[in-house]
CSV table of C-alpha atoms and ligand atoms in Angstrom, one decimal:
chain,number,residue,atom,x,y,z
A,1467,UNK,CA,-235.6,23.6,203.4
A,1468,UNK,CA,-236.5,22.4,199.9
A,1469,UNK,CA,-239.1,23.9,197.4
A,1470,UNK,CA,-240.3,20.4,197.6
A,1471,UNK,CA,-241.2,21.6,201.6
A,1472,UNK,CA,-242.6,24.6,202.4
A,1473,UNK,CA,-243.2,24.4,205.9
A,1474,UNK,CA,-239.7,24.7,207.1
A,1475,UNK,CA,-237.6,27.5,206.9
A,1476,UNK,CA,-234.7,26.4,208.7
A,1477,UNK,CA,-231.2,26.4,206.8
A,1478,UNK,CA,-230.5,27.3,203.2
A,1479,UNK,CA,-233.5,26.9,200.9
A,1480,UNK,CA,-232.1,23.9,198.8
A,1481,UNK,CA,-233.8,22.5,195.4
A,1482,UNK,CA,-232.6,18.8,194.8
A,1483,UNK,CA,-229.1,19.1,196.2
A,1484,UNK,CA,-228.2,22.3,195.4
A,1485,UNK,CA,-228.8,25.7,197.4
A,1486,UNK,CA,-231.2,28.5,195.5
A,1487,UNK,CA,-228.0,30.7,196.3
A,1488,UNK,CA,-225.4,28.4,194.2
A,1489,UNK,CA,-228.3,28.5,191.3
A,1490,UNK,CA,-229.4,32.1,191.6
A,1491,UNK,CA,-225.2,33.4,191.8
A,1492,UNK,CA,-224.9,31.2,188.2
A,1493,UNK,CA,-227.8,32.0,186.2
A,1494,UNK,CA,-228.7,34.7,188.1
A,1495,UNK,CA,-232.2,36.4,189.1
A,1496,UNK,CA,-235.4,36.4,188.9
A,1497,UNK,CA,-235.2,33.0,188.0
A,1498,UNK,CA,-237.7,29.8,188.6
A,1499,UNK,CA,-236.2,27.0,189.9
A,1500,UNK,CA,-238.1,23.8,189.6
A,1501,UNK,CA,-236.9,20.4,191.3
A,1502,UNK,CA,-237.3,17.4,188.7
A,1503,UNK,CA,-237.2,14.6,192.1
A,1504,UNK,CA,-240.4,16.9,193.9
A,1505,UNK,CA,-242.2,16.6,191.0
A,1506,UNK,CA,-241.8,12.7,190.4
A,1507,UNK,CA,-242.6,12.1,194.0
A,1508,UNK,CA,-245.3,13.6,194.2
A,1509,UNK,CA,-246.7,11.5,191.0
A,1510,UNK,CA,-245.4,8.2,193.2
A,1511,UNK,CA,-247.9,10.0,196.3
A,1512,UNK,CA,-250.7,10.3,194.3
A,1513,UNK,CA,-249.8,7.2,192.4
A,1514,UNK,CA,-250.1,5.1,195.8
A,1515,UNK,CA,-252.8,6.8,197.1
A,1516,UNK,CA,-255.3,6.4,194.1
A,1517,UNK,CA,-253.4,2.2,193.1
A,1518,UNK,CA,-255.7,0.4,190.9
A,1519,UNK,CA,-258.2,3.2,190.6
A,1520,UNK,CA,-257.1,6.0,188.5
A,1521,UNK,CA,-254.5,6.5,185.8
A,1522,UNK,CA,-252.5,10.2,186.2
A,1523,UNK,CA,-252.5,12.4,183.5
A,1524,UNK,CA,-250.3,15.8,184.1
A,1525,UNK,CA,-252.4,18.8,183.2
A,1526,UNK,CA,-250.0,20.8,180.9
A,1527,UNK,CA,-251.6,24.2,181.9
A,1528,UNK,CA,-250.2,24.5,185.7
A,1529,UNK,CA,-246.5,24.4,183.9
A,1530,UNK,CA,-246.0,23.6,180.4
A,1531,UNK,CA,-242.2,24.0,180.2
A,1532,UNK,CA,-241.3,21.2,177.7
A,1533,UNK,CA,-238.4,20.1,180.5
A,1534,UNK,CA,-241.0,19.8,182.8
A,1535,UNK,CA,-243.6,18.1,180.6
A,1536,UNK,CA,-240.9,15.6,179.5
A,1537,UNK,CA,-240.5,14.5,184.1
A,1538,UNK,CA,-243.9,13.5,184.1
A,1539,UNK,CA,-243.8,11.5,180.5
A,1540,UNK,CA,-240.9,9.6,181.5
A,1541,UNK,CA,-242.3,8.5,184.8
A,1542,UNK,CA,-245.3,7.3,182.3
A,1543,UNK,CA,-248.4,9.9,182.8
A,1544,UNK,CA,-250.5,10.7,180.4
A,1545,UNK,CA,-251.2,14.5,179.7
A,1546,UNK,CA,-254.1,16.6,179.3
A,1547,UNK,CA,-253.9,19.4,176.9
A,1548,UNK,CA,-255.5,22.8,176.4
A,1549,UNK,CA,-254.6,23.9,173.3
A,1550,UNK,CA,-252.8,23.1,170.0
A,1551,UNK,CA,-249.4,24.7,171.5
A,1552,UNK,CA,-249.6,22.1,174.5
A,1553,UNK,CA,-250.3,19.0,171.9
A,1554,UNK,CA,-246.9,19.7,170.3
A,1555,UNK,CA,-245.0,20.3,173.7
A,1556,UNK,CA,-246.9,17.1,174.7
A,1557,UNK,CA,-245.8,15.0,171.3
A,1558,UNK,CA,-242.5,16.6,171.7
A,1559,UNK,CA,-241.9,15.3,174.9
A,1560,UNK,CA,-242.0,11.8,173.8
A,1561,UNK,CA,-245.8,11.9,174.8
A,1562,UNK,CA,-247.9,8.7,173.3
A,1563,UNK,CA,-250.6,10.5,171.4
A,1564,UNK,CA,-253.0,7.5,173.0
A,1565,UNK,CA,-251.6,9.2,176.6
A,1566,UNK,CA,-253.8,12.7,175.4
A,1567,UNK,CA,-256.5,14.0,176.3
A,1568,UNK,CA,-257.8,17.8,175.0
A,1569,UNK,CA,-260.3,19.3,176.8
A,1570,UNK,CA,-260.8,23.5,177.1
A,1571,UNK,CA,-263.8,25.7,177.0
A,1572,UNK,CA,-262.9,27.2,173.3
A,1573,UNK,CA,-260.9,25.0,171.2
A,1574,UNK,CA,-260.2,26.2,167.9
A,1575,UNK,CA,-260.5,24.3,164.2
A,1576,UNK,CA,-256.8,24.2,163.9
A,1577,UNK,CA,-255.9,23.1,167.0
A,1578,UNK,CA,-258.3,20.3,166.9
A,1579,UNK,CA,-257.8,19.6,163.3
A,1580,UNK,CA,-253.9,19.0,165.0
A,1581,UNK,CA,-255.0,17.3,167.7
A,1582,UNK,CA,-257.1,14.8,165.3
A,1583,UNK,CA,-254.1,14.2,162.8
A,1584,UNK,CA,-251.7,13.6,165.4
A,1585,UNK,CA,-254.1,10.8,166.6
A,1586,UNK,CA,-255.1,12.1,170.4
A,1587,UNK,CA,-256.7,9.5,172.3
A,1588,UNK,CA,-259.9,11.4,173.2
A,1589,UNK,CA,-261.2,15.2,173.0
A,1590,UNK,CA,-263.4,16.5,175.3
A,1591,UNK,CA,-266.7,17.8,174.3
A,1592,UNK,CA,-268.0,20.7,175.8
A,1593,UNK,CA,-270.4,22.6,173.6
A,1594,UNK,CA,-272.9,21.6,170.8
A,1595,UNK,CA,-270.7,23.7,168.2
A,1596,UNK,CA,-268.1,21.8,169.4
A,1597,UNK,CA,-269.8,18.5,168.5
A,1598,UNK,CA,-270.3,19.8,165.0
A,1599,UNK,CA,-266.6,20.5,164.6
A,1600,UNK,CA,-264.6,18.3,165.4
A,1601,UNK,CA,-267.7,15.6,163.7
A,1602,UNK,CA,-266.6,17.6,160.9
A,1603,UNK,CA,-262.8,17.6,161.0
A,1604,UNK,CA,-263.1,13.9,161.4
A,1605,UNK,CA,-265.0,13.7,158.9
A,1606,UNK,CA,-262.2,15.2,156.3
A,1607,UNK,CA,-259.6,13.3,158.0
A,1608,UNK,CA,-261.2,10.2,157.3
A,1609,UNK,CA,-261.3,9.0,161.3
A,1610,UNK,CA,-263.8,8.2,163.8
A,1611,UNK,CA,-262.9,10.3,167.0
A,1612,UNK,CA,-263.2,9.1,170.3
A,1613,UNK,CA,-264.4,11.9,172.5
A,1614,UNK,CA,-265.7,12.7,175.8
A,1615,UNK,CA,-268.4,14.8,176.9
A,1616,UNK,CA,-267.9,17.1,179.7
A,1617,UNK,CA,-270.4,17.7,182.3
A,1618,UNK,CA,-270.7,20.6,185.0
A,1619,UNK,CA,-272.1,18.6,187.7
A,1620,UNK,CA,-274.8,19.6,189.7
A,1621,UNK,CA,-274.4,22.0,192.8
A,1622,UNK,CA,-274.7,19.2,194.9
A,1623,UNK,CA,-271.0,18.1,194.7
A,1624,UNK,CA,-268.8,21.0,195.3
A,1625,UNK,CA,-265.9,22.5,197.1
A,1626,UNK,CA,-262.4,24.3,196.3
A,1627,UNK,CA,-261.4,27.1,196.2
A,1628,UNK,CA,-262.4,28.1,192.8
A,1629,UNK,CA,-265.2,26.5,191.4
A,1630,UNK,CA,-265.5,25.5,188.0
A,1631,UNK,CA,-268.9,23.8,187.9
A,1632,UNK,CA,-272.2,23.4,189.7
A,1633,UNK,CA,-273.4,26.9,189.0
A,1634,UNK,CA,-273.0,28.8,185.5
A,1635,UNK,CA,-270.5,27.9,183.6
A,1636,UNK,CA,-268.6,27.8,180.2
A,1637,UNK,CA,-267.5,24.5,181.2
A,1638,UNK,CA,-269.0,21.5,179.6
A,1639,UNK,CA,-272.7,20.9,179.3
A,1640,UNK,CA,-275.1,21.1,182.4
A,1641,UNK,CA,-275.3,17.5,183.8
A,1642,UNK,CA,-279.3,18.7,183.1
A,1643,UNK,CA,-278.4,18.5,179.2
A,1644,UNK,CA,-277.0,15.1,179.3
A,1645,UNK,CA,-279.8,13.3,177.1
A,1646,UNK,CA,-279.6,16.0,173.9
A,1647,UNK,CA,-275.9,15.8,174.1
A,1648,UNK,CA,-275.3,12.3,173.8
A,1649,UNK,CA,-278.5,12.3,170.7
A,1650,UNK,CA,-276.5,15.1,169.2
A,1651,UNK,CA,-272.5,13.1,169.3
A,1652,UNK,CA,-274.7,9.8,168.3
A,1653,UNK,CA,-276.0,11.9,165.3
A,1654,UNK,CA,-272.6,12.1,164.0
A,1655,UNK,CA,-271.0,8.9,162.0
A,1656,UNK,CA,-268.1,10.6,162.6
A,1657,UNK,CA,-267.6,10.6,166.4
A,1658,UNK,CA,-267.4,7.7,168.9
A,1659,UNK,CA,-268.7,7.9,172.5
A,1660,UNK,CA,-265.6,6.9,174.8
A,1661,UNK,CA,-266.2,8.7,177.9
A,1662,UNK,CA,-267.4,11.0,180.5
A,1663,UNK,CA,-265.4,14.0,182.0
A,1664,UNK,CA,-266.0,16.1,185.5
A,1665,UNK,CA,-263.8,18.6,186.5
A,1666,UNK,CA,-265.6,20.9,189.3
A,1667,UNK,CA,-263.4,22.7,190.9
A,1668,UNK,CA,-259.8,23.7,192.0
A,1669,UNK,CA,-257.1,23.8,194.5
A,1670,UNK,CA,-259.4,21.3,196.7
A,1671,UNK,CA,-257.5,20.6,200.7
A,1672,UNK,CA,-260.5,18.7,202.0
A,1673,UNK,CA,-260.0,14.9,200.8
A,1674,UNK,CA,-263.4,14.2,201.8
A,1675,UNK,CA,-264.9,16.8,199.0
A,1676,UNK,CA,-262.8,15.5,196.1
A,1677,UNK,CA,-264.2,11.9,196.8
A,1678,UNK,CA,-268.0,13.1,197.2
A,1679,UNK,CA,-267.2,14.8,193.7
A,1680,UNK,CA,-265.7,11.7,192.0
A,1681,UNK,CA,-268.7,10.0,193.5
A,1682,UNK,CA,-271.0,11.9,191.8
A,1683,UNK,CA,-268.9,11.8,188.9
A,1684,UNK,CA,-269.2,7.9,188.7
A,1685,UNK,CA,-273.2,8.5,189.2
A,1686,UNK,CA,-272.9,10.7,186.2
A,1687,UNK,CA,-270.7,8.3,184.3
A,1688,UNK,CA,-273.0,5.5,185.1
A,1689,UNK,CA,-275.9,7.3,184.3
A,1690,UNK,CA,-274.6,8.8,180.5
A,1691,UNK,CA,-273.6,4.7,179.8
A,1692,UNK,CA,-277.3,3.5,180.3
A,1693,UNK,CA,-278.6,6.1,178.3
A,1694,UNK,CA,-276.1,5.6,176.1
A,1695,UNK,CA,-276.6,1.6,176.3
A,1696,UNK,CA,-273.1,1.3,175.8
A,1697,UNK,CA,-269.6,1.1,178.1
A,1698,UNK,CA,-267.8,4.0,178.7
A,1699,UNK,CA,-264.4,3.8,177.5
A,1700,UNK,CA,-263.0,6.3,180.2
A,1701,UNK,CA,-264.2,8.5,183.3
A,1702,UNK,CA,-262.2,12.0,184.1
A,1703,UNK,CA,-262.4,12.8,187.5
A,1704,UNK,CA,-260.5,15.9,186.1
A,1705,UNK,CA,-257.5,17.7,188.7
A,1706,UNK,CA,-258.3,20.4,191.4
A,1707,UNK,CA,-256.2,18.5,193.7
A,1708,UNK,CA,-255.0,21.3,196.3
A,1709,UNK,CA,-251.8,22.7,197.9
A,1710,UNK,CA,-251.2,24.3,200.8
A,1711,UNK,CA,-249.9,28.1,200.1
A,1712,UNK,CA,-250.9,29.8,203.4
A,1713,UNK,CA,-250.7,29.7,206.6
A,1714,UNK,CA,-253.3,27.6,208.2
A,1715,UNK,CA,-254.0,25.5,204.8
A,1716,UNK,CA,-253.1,22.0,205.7
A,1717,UNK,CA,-252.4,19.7,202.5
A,1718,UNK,CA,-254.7,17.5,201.2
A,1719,UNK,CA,-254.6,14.2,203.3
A,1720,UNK,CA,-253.7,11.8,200.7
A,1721,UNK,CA,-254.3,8.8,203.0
A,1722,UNK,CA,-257.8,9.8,203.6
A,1723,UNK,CA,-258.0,10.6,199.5
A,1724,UNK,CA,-256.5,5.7,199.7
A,1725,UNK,CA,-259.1,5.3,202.2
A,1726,UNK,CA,-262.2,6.4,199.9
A,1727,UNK,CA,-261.2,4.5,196.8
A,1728,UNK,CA,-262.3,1.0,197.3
A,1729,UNK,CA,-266.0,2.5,197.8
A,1730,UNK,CA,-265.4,4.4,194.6
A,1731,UNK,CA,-264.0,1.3,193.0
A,1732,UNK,CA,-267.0,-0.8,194.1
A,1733,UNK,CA,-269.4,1.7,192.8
A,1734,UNK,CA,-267.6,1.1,189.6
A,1735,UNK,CA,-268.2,-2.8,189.4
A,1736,UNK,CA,-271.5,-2.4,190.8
A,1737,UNK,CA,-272.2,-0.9,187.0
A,1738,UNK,CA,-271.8,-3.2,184.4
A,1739,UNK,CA,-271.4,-0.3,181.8
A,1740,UNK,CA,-268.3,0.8,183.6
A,1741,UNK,CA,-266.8,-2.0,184.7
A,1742,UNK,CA,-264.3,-1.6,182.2
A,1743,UNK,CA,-264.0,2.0,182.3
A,1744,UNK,CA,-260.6,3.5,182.5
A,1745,UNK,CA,-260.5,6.0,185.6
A,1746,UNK,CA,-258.6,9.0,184.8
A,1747,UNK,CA,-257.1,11.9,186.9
A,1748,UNK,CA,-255.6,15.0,185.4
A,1749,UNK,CA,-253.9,17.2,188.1
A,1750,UNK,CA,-251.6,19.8,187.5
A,1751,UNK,CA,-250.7,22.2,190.4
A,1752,UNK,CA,-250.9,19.2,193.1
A,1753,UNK,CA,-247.9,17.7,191.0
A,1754,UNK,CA,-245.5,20.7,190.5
A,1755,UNK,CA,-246.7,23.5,192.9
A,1756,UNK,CA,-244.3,22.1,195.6
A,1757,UNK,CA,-241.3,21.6,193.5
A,1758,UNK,CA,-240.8,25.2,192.3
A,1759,UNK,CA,-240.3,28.2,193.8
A,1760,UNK,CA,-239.1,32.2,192.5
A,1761,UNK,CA,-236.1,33.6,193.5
A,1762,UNK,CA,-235.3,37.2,193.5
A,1763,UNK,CA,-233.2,39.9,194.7
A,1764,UNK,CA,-233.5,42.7,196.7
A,1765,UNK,CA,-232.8,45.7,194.9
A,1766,UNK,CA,-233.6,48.6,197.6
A,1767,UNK,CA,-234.9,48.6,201.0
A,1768,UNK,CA,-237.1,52.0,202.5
A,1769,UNK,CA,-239.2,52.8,205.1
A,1770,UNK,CA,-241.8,54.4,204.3
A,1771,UNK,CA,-244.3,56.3,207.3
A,1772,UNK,CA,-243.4,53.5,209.2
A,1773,UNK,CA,-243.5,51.1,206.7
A,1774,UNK,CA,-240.8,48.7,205.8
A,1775,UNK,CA,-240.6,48.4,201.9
A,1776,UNK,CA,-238.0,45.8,199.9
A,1777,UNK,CA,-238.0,46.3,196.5
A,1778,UNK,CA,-237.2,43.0,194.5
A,1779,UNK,CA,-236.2,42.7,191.0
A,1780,UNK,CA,-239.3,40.7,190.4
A,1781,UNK,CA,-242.8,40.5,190.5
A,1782,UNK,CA,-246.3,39.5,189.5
A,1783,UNK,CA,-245.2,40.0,185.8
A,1784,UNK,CA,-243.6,36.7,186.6
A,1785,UNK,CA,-245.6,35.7,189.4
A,1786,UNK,CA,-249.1,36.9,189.1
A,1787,UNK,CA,-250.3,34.3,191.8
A,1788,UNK,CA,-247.8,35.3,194.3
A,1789,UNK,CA,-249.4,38.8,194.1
A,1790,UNK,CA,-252.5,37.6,194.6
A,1791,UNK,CA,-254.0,38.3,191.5
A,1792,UNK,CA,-254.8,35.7,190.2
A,1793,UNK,CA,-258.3,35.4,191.7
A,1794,UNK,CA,-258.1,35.1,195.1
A,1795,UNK,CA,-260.8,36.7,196.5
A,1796,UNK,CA,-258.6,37.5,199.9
A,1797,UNK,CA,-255.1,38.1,199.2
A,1798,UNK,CA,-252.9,36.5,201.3
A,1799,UNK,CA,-249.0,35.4,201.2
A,1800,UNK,CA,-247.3,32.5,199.5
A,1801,UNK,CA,-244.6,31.4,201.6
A,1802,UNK,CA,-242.1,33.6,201.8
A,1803,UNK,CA,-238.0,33.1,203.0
A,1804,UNK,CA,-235.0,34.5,202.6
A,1805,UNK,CA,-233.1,32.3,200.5
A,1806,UNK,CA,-229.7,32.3,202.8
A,1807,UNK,CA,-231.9,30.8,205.4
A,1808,UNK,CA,-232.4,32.5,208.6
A,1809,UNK,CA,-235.8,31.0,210.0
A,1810,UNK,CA,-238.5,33.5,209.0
A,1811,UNK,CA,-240.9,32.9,211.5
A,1812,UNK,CA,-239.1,32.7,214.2
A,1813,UNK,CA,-236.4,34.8,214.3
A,1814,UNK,CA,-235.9,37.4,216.9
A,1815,UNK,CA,-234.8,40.3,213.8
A,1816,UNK,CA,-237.2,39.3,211.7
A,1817,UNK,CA,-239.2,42.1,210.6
A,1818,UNK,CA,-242.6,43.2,209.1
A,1819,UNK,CA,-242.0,43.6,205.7
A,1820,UNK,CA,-244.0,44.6,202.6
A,1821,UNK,CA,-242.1,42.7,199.9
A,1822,UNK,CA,-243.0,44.6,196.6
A,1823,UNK,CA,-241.6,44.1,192.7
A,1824,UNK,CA,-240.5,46.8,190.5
A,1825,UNK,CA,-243.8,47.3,188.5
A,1826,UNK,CA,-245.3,51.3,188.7
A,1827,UNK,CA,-248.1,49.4,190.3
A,1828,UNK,CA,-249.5,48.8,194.3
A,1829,UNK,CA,-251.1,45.3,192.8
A,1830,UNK,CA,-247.1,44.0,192.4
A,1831,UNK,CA,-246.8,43.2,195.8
A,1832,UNK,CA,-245.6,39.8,197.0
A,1833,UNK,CA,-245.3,39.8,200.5
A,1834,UNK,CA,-248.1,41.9,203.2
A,1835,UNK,CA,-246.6,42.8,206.1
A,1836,UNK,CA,-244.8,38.8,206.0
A,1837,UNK,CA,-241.9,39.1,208.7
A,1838,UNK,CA,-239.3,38.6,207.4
A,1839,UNK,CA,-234.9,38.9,208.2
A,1840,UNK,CA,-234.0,42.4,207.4
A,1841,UNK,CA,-233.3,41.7,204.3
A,1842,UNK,CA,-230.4,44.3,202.7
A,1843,UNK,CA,-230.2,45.2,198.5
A,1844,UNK,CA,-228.2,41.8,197.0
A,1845,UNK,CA,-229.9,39.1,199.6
A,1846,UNK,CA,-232.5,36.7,197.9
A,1847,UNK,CA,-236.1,35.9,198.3
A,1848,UNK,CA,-237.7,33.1,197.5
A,1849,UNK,CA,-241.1,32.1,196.9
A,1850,UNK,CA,-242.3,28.9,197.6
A,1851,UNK,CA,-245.0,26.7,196.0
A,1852,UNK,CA,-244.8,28.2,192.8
A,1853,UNK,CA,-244.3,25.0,190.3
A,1854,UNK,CA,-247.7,25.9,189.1
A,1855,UNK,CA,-249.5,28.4,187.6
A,1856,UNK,CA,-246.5,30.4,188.0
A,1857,UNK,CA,-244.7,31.9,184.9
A,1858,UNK,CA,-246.9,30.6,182.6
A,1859,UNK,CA,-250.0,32.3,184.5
A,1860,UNK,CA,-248.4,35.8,184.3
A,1861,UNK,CA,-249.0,38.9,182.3
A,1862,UNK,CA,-245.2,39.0,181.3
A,1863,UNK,CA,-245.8,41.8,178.8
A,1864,UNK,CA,-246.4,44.2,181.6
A,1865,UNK,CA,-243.9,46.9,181.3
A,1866,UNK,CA,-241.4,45.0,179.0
A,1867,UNK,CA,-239.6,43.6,181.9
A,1868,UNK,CA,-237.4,41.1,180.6
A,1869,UNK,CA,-238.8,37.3,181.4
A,1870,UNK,CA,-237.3,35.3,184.1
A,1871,UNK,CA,-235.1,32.3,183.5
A,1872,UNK,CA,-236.3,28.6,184.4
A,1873,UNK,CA,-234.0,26.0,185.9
A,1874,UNK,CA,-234.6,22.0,186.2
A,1875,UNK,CA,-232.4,20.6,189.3
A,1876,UNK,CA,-232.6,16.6,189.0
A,1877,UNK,CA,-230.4,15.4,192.1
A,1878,UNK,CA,-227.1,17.4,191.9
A,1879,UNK,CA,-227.6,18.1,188.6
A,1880,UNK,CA,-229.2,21.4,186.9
A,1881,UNK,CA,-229.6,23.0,183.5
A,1882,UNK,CA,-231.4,25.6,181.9
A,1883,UNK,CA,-234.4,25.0,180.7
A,1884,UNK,CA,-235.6,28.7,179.5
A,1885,UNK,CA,-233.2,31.4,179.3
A,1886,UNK,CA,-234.0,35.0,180.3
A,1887,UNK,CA,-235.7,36.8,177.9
A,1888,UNK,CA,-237.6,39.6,175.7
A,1889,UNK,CA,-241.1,39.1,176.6
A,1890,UNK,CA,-241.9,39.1,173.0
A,1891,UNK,CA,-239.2,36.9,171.9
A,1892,UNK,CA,-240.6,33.3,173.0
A,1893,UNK,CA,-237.7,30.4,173.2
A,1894,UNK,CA,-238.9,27.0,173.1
A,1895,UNK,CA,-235.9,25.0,174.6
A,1896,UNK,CA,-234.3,21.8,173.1
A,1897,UNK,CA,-236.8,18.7,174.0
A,1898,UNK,CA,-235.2,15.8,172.1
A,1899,UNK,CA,-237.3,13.0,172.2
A,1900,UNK,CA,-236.4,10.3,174.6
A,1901,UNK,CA,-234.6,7.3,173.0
A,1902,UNK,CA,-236.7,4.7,172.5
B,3351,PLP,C1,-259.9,20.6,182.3
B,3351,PLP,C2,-258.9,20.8,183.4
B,3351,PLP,N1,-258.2,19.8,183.8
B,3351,PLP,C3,-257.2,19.9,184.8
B,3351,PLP,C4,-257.0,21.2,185.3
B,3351,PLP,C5,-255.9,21.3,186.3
B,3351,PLP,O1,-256.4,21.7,187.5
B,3351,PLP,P1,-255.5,21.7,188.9
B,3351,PLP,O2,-254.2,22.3,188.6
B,3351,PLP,O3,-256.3,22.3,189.9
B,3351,PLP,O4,-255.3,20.2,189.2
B,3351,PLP,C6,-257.7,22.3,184.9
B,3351,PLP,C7,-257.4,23.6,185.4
B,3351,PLP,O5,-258.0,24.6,185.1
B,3351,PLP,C8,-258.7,22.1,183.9
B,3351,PLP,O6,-259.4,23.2,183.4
């Protein structure tokens, strides 16, 4: 298996073309191991699917390692950032500041008073305070900022797992709003109208969902550029392209995803304001979720009432996700195998196991009743899918464990890209710029 392919379990779990056990025996465990080749082919999938449609933008948040960043910026995406931390890892991996976009709930003056100096491309509106600010910042800077205005579509267009628009939301302004928002960004000298941005939900499987959202989406865009009476610049169709993590998830059919797009791209022409738009997608966890996975080892093994117990030496402080606390609303396993191999699902020994880290805590369980080999204290666990919203979505303070080490394997090749650490004692690794 690779952590590129979750579904088999056959063999020695290999990243690129080295084994998680080779890794895991020299830098040790828990340790992430991300595959650089996963990661740029599943840019190349998307890439085809979407051809002549949409431009791909990496959204920084599902893994922000600089070493990661810098895969997706030399195979020429653009990034989305959430914060002022993510515009310097962006610049710093050789990001064009033109290849930027900034969109998040709550920015803050400094960050966008960053973002603004360093030239980003576009920030995305998504309150009237908001509007003010950065009009302000702009202001003092001397520049007229492009921006975008988010919009949480109607209900209409929904689907995902977890939904980030349609209902309620801090996200953006109500598609209802659209009129007093564009009045109040055309009240400001300062700003300049470039685009539209939709984002409604996340970790979407069903193809046919995602395309009835960017329909809607292009309505929306068409609609803001006639009351607007101008072209729009760009269109977001934001990320929330899903991954499968359990069993019965099938992945998002990207062929179905090609088969939409020339209906999207005619409703495009059909609107003269956007017939020069600039279609934009930003996922994040579609593009790295597959190429990463945990590894860990067992430390003790007990039964308890009947209950079969490994205790790993890691956890959700690492792996918050995998624990299923990240806000599932049912908790169910990531894949699970044992890194030596040994088929998991099949195997005649394999055994119900409750796979659980070393926190003083019932919610730092990984693995429910998963069957898995009867695993001993020094074998190794991996989990799989967990390129995204792994470390970097993790309460690593909890009980000052120390934080886990992250590996990039390109090929046959692999080097450190975050060694273990105090969880108070940050490290941002090396990221030279590339040469030009
Ligand atoms: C504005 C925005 N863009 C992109 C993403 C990435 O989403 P996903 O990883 O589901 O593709 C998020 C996730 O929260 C987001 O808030």
């Amino acid at each position: 298996v690779s952590a590129s392919d979750a579904a088999s379990s056959d063999g020695a779990l290999k990243i690129g073309a080295l084994t998680a056990d080779e890794l895991a025996d020299h830098y040790g465990t828990p340790l992430y191991l991300y595959d650089a080749g996963g990661m740029r082919s599943e840019l190349a999938r998307l890439r085809h699917a979407v051809a002549d449609f949409a431009d791909i933008h990496f959204s920084i948040k599902a893994n922000p390692n600089p070493a990661v960043v810098q895969v997706f910026v030399s195979a020429g995406a653009g990034l989305e950032i959430a914060s002022g931390a993510e515009f310097l890892t962006a610049l710093a991996a050789g990001c064009d500041p033109a290849r930027i976009l900034f969109a998040g709930p709550g920015k803050g003056e400094e960050e966008l008073a960053l973002a603004i100096a360093g030239d980003i491309s576009e920030i995305h509106l998504e309150s009237f305070e908001e509007i003010e600010t950065v009009a302000t910042i702009a202001g003092r800077l001397g520049r007229i900022q492009p921006v975008a205005i988010r919009i949480n579509p109607l209900a209409s267009a929904q689907g995902g797992a977890m939904r980030m628009g349609g209902r309620p939301a801090a996200f953006g302004f109500d598609e209802e709003s659209v009129e007093a928002v564009l009045a109040a960004v055309a009240a400001r000298p300062t700003l300049t109208l470039s685009g539209v941005h939709l984002f409604a939900g996340t970790q979407i499987l069903d193809a046919r969902v995602l395309l009835a959202q960017w329909a809607h989406a292009i309505r929306v865009a068409a609609a803001v550029a006639r009351l607007s009476g101008r072209p729009l610049q760009s269109i977001d169709l934001g990320g929330g392209l899903g991954v499968p993590y359990h069993a019965g998830d099938s992945p998002l059919d990207l062929a179905e995803v090609r088969a939409g797009v020339p209906a999207l791209r005619e409703a495009l022409a059909a609107e003269p304001l956007l017939r020069t738009s600039r279609v934009i997608l930003e996922p994040g966890r579609f593009l790295t979720a597959g190429a990463g996975c945990y590894v860990s080892t067992v430390r003790s093994v007990k039964m308890s009432r009947g209950t079969r117990f490994v205790v790993i030496d890691g956890g959700m402080h690492h792996h918050l996700g995998a624990s299923g606390n990240l806000g599932q609303i049912i908790k169910r396993d990531y894949p699970l195998v044992a890194t030596a191999g040994r088929p998991a699902e099949t195997a005649a020994d394999a055994v119900p196991t409750m796979l659980v880290g070393p926190l003083c805590t019932p919610l730092d369980t990984l693995g429910r009743q998963t069957r898995l080999p009867p695993l001993a204290a020094g074998d190794r666990v991996a989990v799989l899918q967990s390129g995204a919203y792994g470390l970097t979505a993790s309460p690593v303070g909890f009980l000052s464990h120390p934080t886990p080490a992250e590996v990039l394997v390109d090929g046959g090749r692999h080097r450190l890209i975050r060694p273990r650490g105090r969880f108070d004692a940050p490290w941002q690794p090396p990221c030279p710029l590339p040469a030009a």
